[in-house]
Amino acid sequence: MKNHNIIFFTNCNFPLPFSLLNSISSFSLFFLLSLFLQPISTSSSSSLINNPPPLPILPIPSASQIQWQLGNMALFLHFGPNTFTDSEWGTGHAHPSVFNPINLDAAQWVRVAKDAGFSRIILTAKHHDGFCLWPSEYTNYSVSSSPWRNGKGDVVGELAKAAKEAGLGLGLYLSPWDRHESCYGKTLEYNEFYLGQMTELLTRYGEIKEVWLDGAKGEGEKDMEYFFDSWFSLIHQLQPGVVIFSDAGPDCRWIGDEAGIAKPTCWSLFNSSSAKIGGTDSRYSGEGDPYGHDWIPAECDVSIRPGWFWHPSEVPKSARTLLDIYYKSAGRNCLLLLNVPPNSFGLISDEDVQVLQEFTKIRDSIFSYNLAENALVDGSSTRGDDEDVRFAPANVLKEGIYTYWAPAENQPTWALYLNLQDSISFNVLLIQEPIHMGQRIIEFHFDILDDEGVWSTVVRGSTVGYRRILRFPIVESQFLRLVIEKSRADPLVSYLGIHLDNFSHLDSHLDKTSISGSEIRQQITLNNSEISAV
């Protein structure tokens, strides 16, 4: 009998004769044990010497990276002259007079973002056309030359005020490519110009949570060398708590597409030296690197509409499409950055608001309650003394990353067992790791026990990280098992949830790692062999 079953029955309050254990089937043993399984005692002795927590495995995230990851979703706002000229990449020659959002209400933007569950809001303070949404001292090509607010307006300032009042983080995008300024193409002169504008943005508007920049530039444009290292150093100096986004970090990276979809395997580990802003391999960006020396998690950007700026002829994606994107971004260890562009009146359009409201209701209906909330949980082993609840298996039912289950060191198997105390139907698995301890899990599978006492695998997964969500056809069971097959170090699990999604079209949107109902039955022979071994 393997170690995980021995540990399992030692946590029961009912002693079982060893002869009985040898004579009953695996299913009967599991069922019998579940009847007597009780939560681990929380009593402690004043003389108890606790084991220290396991050693974090490098690299690990900074405090600002953890805060960024906990945010889950951010709202992107592409706004500027393109909104009024019905274009995506402005030429830099549109007259400032075209910019006149007569009903602009930054508080509405923030309200929409907060109601939909977004933790921060990122504005295109300057897009490729070079037009500045704040009154910059380095150019006249800005709101100060427009009729909006009689040339006295400041979009960045109004958004900063509204975001602060609502408790949302503020991020800013300052495009390196500038199609208006004559100094663009003159390396030293333009780098000084760019840093001058960046300094304005980072010193006038309070705390900035994220600075967003990329290497986008049209073909045939002027050659330009950007002093990225100098930019990053100054940004961190002026805003110590900021997260900088680019193709290569240094704090979070591009996922490699603009569809908002991460790879099924997605590491926060990365080698920034292997990436080049504007020229990074999309597969490397998407998957990360299990041998990476840097912690640079991925951000998935996508627009609610076909374009990034508002166009009167376009309509938003459906709420169910956004749900599918959510599973493949926030559900794959990434942050979802959803662009919702304000219209020419300066408001987020009603049809976009309606979709976001529906998207929020759907997410809440699926994830607001963990169907395993009242489960009895045990593990193949537990670190330290049984009276030390810091590493107990039951911790996986507590929300948050700072409590977790930790197995004993140097174990041959790693598994969590759940007795739901009743048979429950579900089709979604959510797992989290305590990322402050490093990203560890490489491969895992999730099983249910059927009425015949057979463990059947319903879904397989690779990386977990901050959050991994997997879908599969609806199954029903009382007894569940999470088996971690490979890990960079002793695996740690901070949260495990099961949910029911009645909205996804599971026949066409399943994760590639999931297993269909017919395939479950094909696993019976393999699983019988596995159970016989234990």
XYZ file of C-alpha atoms in Angstrom:
534
model
C 0.000 0.000 0.000
C 1.471 3.365 -1.024
C 2.117 6.131 1.433
C -0.788 8.361 0.457
C -3.381 5.819 1.625
C -1.528 5.302 4.907
C -1.578 9.035 5.597
C -5.208 9.144 4.553
C -6.481 6.774 7.199
C -4.251 8.067 9.999
C -6.240 11.318 9.948
C -9.480 9.442 10.708
C -10.824 9.386 14.254
C -11.916 5.775 13.896
C -9.196 3.074 14.173
C -9.330 0.458 11.391
C -7.812 -3.032 11.904
C -5.002 -3.694 9.468
C -6.543 -7.043 8.537
C -9.694 -5.247 7.495
C -7.751 -2.834 5.340
C -6.197 -5.729 3.458
C -9.517 -7.411 2.814
C -11.618 -4.611 1.363
C -11.578 -3.147 -2.124
C -10.016 0.179 -2.977
C -13.420 1.766 -3.479
C -14.774 0.352 -0.215
C -11.703 1.564 1.602
C -12.100 5.054 0.187
C -15.826 5.070 1.020
C -15.326 3.731 4.535
C -12.583 6.182 5.296
C -14.635 9.089 4.003
C -17.366 8.313 6.526
C -14.983 8.945 9.399
C -12.785 11.627 7.858
C -12.806 14.710 10.071
C -11.024 18.049 9.785
C -7.553 18.007 11.285
C -7.469 19.266 14.846
C -6.507 22.903 15.291
C -5.307 22.451 18.855
C -1.688 23.226 19.555
C 0.763 22.853 22.375
C 2.771 25.731 23.779
C 5.814 23.475 23.640
C 5.329 22.601 19.969
C 8.233 23.587 17.729
C 6.822 24.283 14.283
C 8.512 23.331 11.064
C 9.387 26.367 8.954
C 7.631 26.876 5.619
C 9.231 25.264 2.568
C 11.922 27.223 0.803
C 10.648 29.394 -2.078
C 11.924 28.230 -5.440
C 13.357 31.017 -7.561
C 12.452 33.143 -9.355
C 9.646 34.664 -7.297
C 7.494 37.737 -7.982
C 8.035 41.191 -6.535
C 5.354 42.782 -4.353
C 4.075 44.881 -7.266
C 3.934 41.815 -9.522
C 1.868 39.941 -6.940
C -0.530 42.881 -6.657
C -0.778 43.000 -10.458
C -1.527 39.262 -10.643
C -4.159 39.407 -7.911
C -5.984 42.009 -10.018
C -7.010 39.315 -12.526
C -8.365 41.755 -15.163
C -7.632 45.284 -16.395
C -9.565 47.568 -18.739
C -7.794 49.171 -21.715
C -9.019 52.471 -23.184
C -7.895 53.332 -26.711
C -8.961 56.923 -27.189
C -7.735 59.903 -29.211
C -8.041 61.543 -32.666
C -8.495 58.077 -34.227
C -11.834 57.918 -32.415
C -13.034 60.861 -34.501
C -11.344 60.017 -37.821
C -12.523 56.385 -37.887
C -8.955 55.072 -38.104
C -6.691 52.682 -36.196
C -3.196 54.018 -36.849
C -3.338 57.768 -37.168
C -0.900 59.548 -39.464
C 0.053 62.183 -36.931
C -1.319 64.897 -39.223
C -4.939 65.059 -38.085
C -5.679 68.569 -36.833
C -6.102 68.821 -33.047
C -9.536 70.349 -33.646
C -10.935 66.893 -34.492
C -10.616 65.925 -30.846
C -13.766 67.180 -29.120
C -15.537 64.579 -26.922
C -18.283 66.903 -25.721
C -19.726 64.486 -23.121
C -16.486 62.973 -21.864
C -17.021 61.407 -18.456
C -13.993 59.606 -17.040
C -16.060 58.668 -13.979
C -18.318 56.632 -16.286
C -15.310 54.739 -17.644
C -14.190 53.936 -14.116
C -17.680 52.969 -13.005
C -18.059 50.559 -15.910
C -14.647 49.032 -15.151
C -15.302 48.618 -11.444
C -18.788 47.178 -11.878
C -17.384 44.588 -14.284
C -14.676 43.459 -11.859
C -11.621 45.137 -13.400
C -8.908 46.102 -10.934
C -7.157 48.776 -12.995
C -7.717 50.935 -16.026
C -5.076 51.738 -18.655
C -5.354 54.726 -21.003
C -3.559 55.420 -24.283
C -2.082 58.711 -23.083
C -0.308 58.917 -26.456
C -0.854 56.541 -29.367
C 1.241 56.227 -32.537
C -0.154 59.487 -33.959
C 1.688 61.404 -31.231
C -1.399 63.240 -29.939
C -1.196 63.679 -26.164
C -4.267 63.371 -23.949
C -2.614 65.628 -21.389
C -1.149 69.142 -21.840
C 2.493 68.224 -22.430
C 5.168 70.903 -22.192
C 7.142 69.225 -24.987
C 4.618 69.489 -27.826
C 1.582 71.477 -28.963
C 0.054 68.365 -30.454
C -2.187 67.717 -27.473
C -5.507 68.473 -25.839
C -4.294 72.016 -25.194
C -4.635 72.721 -28.925
C -8.103 71.187 -29.202
C -11.530 72.797 -28.665
C -12.333 70.298 -25.908
C -12.679 72.096 -22.561
C -11.575 75.235 -24.473
C -8.033 73.859 -24.580
C -7.891 73.568 -20.788
C -8.753 69.892 -20.543
C -6.671 66.966 -19.356
C -8.012 63.475 -20.046
C -5.254 61.819 -18.041
C -5.947 64.109 -15.100
C -9.684 63.464 -15.126
C -9.184 59.717 -15.334
C -6.561 59.759 -12.562
C -8.983 61.598 -10.274
C -11.895 59.275 -11.036
C -9.786 56.123 -10.633
C -8.386 57.269 -7.291
C -11.847 58.070 -5.942
C -13.109 54.629 -6.991
C -10.073 52.745 -5.696
C -8.985 51.508 -9.132
C -5.361 51.395 -10.215
C -4.281 53.661 -13.073
C -2.070 52.613 -15.968
C -0.789 54.618 -18.930
C 0.339 53.725 -22.437
C 2.920 56.034 -23.985
C 3.639 54.845 -27.518
C 7.344 54.802 -28.426
C 6.420 55.197 -32.100
C 5.475 58.821 -32.754
C 4.311 59.757 -36.265
C 4.004 63.460 -35.501
C 7.176 64.697 -33.818
C 9.958 65.770 -36.165
C 12.604 64.525 -33.751
C 11.449 60.931 -34.218
C 14.286 59.098 -35.954
C 16.969 61.173 -34.235
C 18.082 58.735 -31.598
C 19.372 60.929 -28.782
C 16.903 63.756 -29.325
C 13.825 61.532 -29.406
C 14.860 59.403 -26.424
C 15.214 62.605 -24.414
C 11.815 63.767 -25.680
C 10.184 60.450 -24.746
C 11.648 60.440 -21.251
C 10.550 64.035 -20.771
C 6.966 63.085 -21.528
C 7.194 59.946 -19.418
C 8.410 62.044 -16.486
C 5.397 64.338 -16.861
C 3.016 61.382 -16.702
C 4.723 59.753 -13.739
C 5.043 62.872 -11.589
C 1.751 64.711 -12.135
C -0.972 62.133 -11.560
C -0.248 60.313 -8.346
C 0.428 56.592 -8.158
C 0.697 54.799 -11.492
C 0.216 51.032 -11.307
C 1.267 50.081 -14.825
C 3.229 51.592 -17.697
C 2.388 49.972 -21.017
C 4.634 50.217 -24.051
C 5.402 48.146 -27.106
C 7.581 47.957 -30.181
C 4.804 48.546 -32.721
C 5.967 50.445 -35.827
C 4.767 50.373 -39.410
C 6.920 49.039 -42.222
C 9.001 51.615 -44.037
C 8.994 54.016 -41.073
C 12.097 55.777 -39.809
C 14.679 53.648 -38.050
C 14.747 54.395 -34.366
C 16.722 53.000 -31.454
C 14.894 53.126 -28.168
C 16.926 53.286 -24.953
C 14.662 50.823 -23.168
C 17.018 50.187 -20.252
C 17.180 53.904 -19.490
C 13.412 54.182 -19.775
C 12.790 51.247 -17.443
C 15.232 52.531 -14.847
C 13.631 55.969 -14.753
C 10.100 54.549 -14.625
C 10.966 52.382 -11.624
C 12.722 55.304 -9.996
C 9.731 57.625 -10.342
C 7.101 54.976 -9.540
C 8.661 52.243 -7.368
C 5.440 50.212 -7.235
C 4.773 50.229 -10.959
C 4.626 47.214 -13.273
C 6.118 47.772 -16.736
C 4.621 45.894 -19.675
C 6.463 45.170 -22.911
C 7.293 42.208 -25.164
C 10.149 41.352 -22.828
C 9.028 42.763 -19.484
C 10.744 43.733 -17.264
C 7.676 43.154 -15.047
C 5.003 41.598 -17.268
C 5.124 40.459 -20.856
C 2.977 40.281 -23.971
C 1.346 36.910 -24.583
C 2.257 37.027 -28.271
C -1.146 37.651 -29.880
C -3.942 40.216 -29.773
C -6.717 37.648 -29.377
C -6.369 37.496 -25.584
C -5.454 33.807 -25.662
C -2.572 32.236 -23.756
C -1.013 28.861 -24.449
C -2.348 25.884 -22.420
C 1.126 25.741 -20.866
C 2.030 29.163 -19.506
C 4.938 29.847 -17.171
C 5.514 33.123 -15.360
C 9.185 32.161 -15.623
C 10.943 33.808 -18.544
C 14.342 34.897 -19.775
C 14.189 38.576 -20.693
C 17.584 38.201 -22.377
C 15.939 35.801 -24.847
C 13.296 38.348 -25.823
C 13.458 41.484 -27.928
C 10.836 44.210 -27.799
C 9.159 44.233 -31.182
C 10.710 40.932 -32.244
C 10.016 38.196 -29.685
C 9.084 34.681 -30.767
C 5.338 34.362 -30.161
C 5.587 30.786 -28.906
C 8.226 31.722 -26.325
C 6.113 34.704 -25.264
C 3.053 32.512 -24.971
C 4.512 29.585 -23.059
C 7.227 31.191 -20.980
C 10.188 29.122 -19.860
C 10.306 26.512 -17.044
C 14.054 27.191 -16.854
C 13.675 30.977 -16.944
C 15.688 33.118 -14.553
C 13.208 36.016 -14.457
C 9.658 36.264 -13.120
C 7.746 37.945 -15.960
C 4.097 36.825 -16.071
C 2.005 37.293 -19.209
C -0.737 39.777 -20.017
C -3.362 38.961 -22.665
C -4.626 41.977 -24.586
C -7.758 41.849 -26.736
C -10.426 44.323 -27.812
C -14.130 43.942 -27.185
C -14.609 45.158 -30.771
C -12.795 44.205 -33.989
C -10.741 47.404 -33.790
C -8.864 48.964 -30.921
C -10.444 52.385 -31.346
C -14.196 52.978 -31.474
C -15.786 52.778 -34.915
C -19.515 53.390 -35.467
C -19.800 50.401 -37.824
C -18.450 47.843 -35.336
C -20.267 45.856 -32.671
C -18.859 44.255 -29.522
C -18.157 40.579 -28.964
C -20.799 38.593 -27.096
C -20.579 37.925 -23.385
C -20.078 34.202 -24.048
C -17.147 34.988 -26.335
C -15.624 37.079 -23.560
C -16.160 34.164 -21.176
C -14.235 31.857 -23.495
C -11.416 34.430 -23.687
C -11.444 34.693 -19.883
C -10.880 30.945 -19.536
C -7.966 31.141 -21.977
C -6.291 34.180 -20.394
C -7.076 34.735 -16.707
C -7.685 30.983 -16.536
C -4.177 30.253 -17.834
C -2.035 32.116 -15.324
C -2.327 35.491 -17.100
C -3.980 38.843 -16.599
C -6.759 39.679 -19.060
C -6.434 43.180 -20.522
C -9.736 43.910 -22.278
C -9.912 46.996 -24.473
C -13.243 48.851 -24.327
C -12.825 52.051 -26.373
C -14.818 55.207 -25.534
C -16.885 56.603 -28.398
C -16.733 60.052 -30.009
C -18.930 61.498 -27.256
C -16.334 60.450 -24.690
C -18.415 57.642 -23.200
C -18.270 53.851 -23.234
C -21.099 52.876 -25.570
C -24.314 51.385 -24.200
C -23.924 48.174 -26.221
C -20.447 47.621 -24.759
C -21.730 48.286 -21.248
C -24.530 45.786 -21.765
C -22.106 43.071 -22.878
C -19.839 43.722 -19.881
C -22.807 43.506 -17.518
C -23.820 40.160 -18.987
C -20.210 38.938 -18.877
C -20.041 39.859 -15.194
C -23.303 38.081 -14.357
C -22.136 34.935 -16.133
C -18.770 34.915 -14.327
C -20.463 35.498 -10.995
C -22.955 32.694 -11.569
C -20.097 30.267 -12.263
C -17.425 31.321 -9.795
C -19.201 33.012 -6.885
C -19.570 29.690 -5.073
C -17.157 26.797 -4.755
C -19.134 23.555 -4.950
C -16.375 21.924 -2.890
C -16.685 24.496 -0.101
C -17.914 21.955 2.483
C -15.776 19.061 1.322
C -13.641 16.944 3.617
C -10.074 17.152 2.359
C -7.052 14.947 2.917
C -3.637 14.712 1.331
C -1.156 12.041 0.424
C 1.040 13.603 3.118
C 1.342 16.851 5.053
C 4.399 18.845 5.991
C 5.239 18.913 9.674
C 3.191 17.785 12.636
C -0.471 16.894 12.133
C -1.368 19.631 14.623
C 0.316 22.290 12.471
C -2.584 23.620 10.414
C -0.379 25.941 8.343
C 0.178 23.231 5.734
C -3.035 21.223 6.131
C -4.926 19.921 3.079
C -8.048 21.797 4.231
C -6.263 25.056 3.408
C -7.081 24.544 -0.275
C -10.688 25.517 0.451
C -9.656 28.919 1.825
C -9.589 31.723 -0.717
C -6.281 33.517 -1.245
C -2.729 32.480 -2.033
C -1.146 32.889 1.392
C -2.575 29.711 2.900
C -1.764 26.423 1.214
C -1.350 22.674 1.431
C 2.254 21.499 1.546
C 3.133 17.797 1.380
C 5.879 16.217 3.403
C 9.317 16.377 1.833
C 10.674 13.736 -0.551
C 7.399 11.895 -1.132
C 6.869 9.498 -4.065
C 3.310 10.733 -4.686
C 1.461 14.030 -4.342
C -2.325 13.934 -4.189
C -5.300 15.707 -2.661
C -8.537 13.831 -1.922
C -11.942 15.474 -1.580
C -15.132 13.973 -0.173
C -17.939 16.337 -1.200
C -20.303 14.543 1.239
C -22.826 14.280 -1.581
C -22.753 13.577 -5.298
C -22.366 16.856 -7.212
C -22.374 17.734 -10.923
C -19.667 20.068 -12.232
C -17.552 20.806 -15.307
C -14.970 23.366 -14.192
C -11.821 22.941 -12.093
C -9.970 25.925 -10.627
C -6.518 25.548 -9.041
C -4.132 28.121 -7.603
C -0.536 27.986 -6.409
C 0.965 30.293 -3.762
C 3.013 32.175 -6.355
C 4.994 34.051 -3.716
C 6.673 30.660 -3.167
C 7.477 30.270 -6.867
C 5.696 28.491 -9.699
C 6.127 24.748 -9.242
C 3.556 22.428 -10.834
C 4.484 21.038 -14.262
C 1.803 18.369 -14.859
C -1.319 17.196 -13.050
C -4.574 15.354 -13.602
C -7.956 15.456 -11.914
C -9.993 12.309 -11.247
C -13.448 11.309 -10.067
C -14.478 8.041 -8.451
C -17.464 6.431 -10.191
C -20.129 4.133 -8.783
C -18.050 1.079 -9.653
C -15.094 2.261 -7.588
C -13.028 3.255 -10.611
C -10.917 6.405 -10.708
C -11.448 8.135 -14.050
C -9.414 11.099 -15.246
C -11.664 13.910 -16.414
C -9.003 16.491 -17.264
C -5.243 16.864 -17.510
C -3.269 20.064 -17.189
C 0.232 21.395 -17.279
C 1.152 24.632 -15.523
C -0.960 26.206 -12.770
C 0.632 29.417 -11.458
C -1.655 32.077 -10.011
C -4.816 30.600 -11.480
C -5.600 27.660 -13.757
C -9.176 27.001 -14.882
C -10.036 23.903 -16.905
C -13.336 22.906 -18.489
C -14.608 19.442 -19.360
C -17.945 17.693 -20.016
C -20.252 17.627 -17.004
C -19.429 14.843 -14.554
C -21.002 13.806 -11.274
C -19.241 12.347 -8.260
C -18.798 12.595 -4.507
C -15.128 11.667 -4.400
C -12.430 13.630 -6.231
C -8.665 13.405 -6.513
C -6.050 15.877 -7.717
C -2.812 14.129 -8.625
C 0.310 16.187 -9.284
C 2.600 14.229 -11.561
C 5.588 16.558 -12.008
C 6.784 19.603 -10.127
C 9.890 21.798 -9.977
C 9.941 21.255 -6.204
C 7.480 19.928 -3.628
C 4.162 21.188 -5.011
C 2.061 23.665 -3.054
C -1.659 24.236 -3.643
C -3.361 27.320 -2.251
C -6.873 26.851 -3.619
C -9.017 24.249 -5.335
C -12.532 24.917 -6.558
C -15.088 23.073 -8.637
C -17.860 24.902 -10.470
C -20.717 24.406 -12.914
C -20.688 26.380 -16.168
C -23.995 26.257 -18.043
C -22.974 28.907 -20.565
C -19.928 27.644 -22.451
C -20.383 25.681 -25.628
C -18.281 22.828 -24.332
C -18.383 20.872 -27.558
C -16.324 23.527 -29.338
C -14.488 25.414 -26.608
C -12.960 22.693 -24.475
C -9.376 23.041 -23.373
C -7.062 20.840 -25.416
C -6.039 19.109 -22.204
C -9.562 17.950 -21.367
C -10.850 14.417 -21.866
C -14.253 13.603 -23.338
C -16.807 11.308 -21.724
C -16.009 8.431 -24.069
C -12.310 8.851 -23.395
C -12.972 8.585 -19.661
C -14.170 5.032 -20.100
C -11.084 4.214 -22.149
C -9.026 5.107 -19.077
C -10.673 2.448 -16.877
C -8.096 -0.252 -17.558
C -5.250 2.113 -16.808
C -6.928 3.387 -13.652
C -7.757 -0.101 -12.418
C -4.088 -0.945 -12.683
C -3.225 2.202 -10.765
C -5.716 1.459 -7.986
C -4.512 -2.129 -7.687
C -1.032 -0.760 -7.157
C -2.126 1.284 -4.158
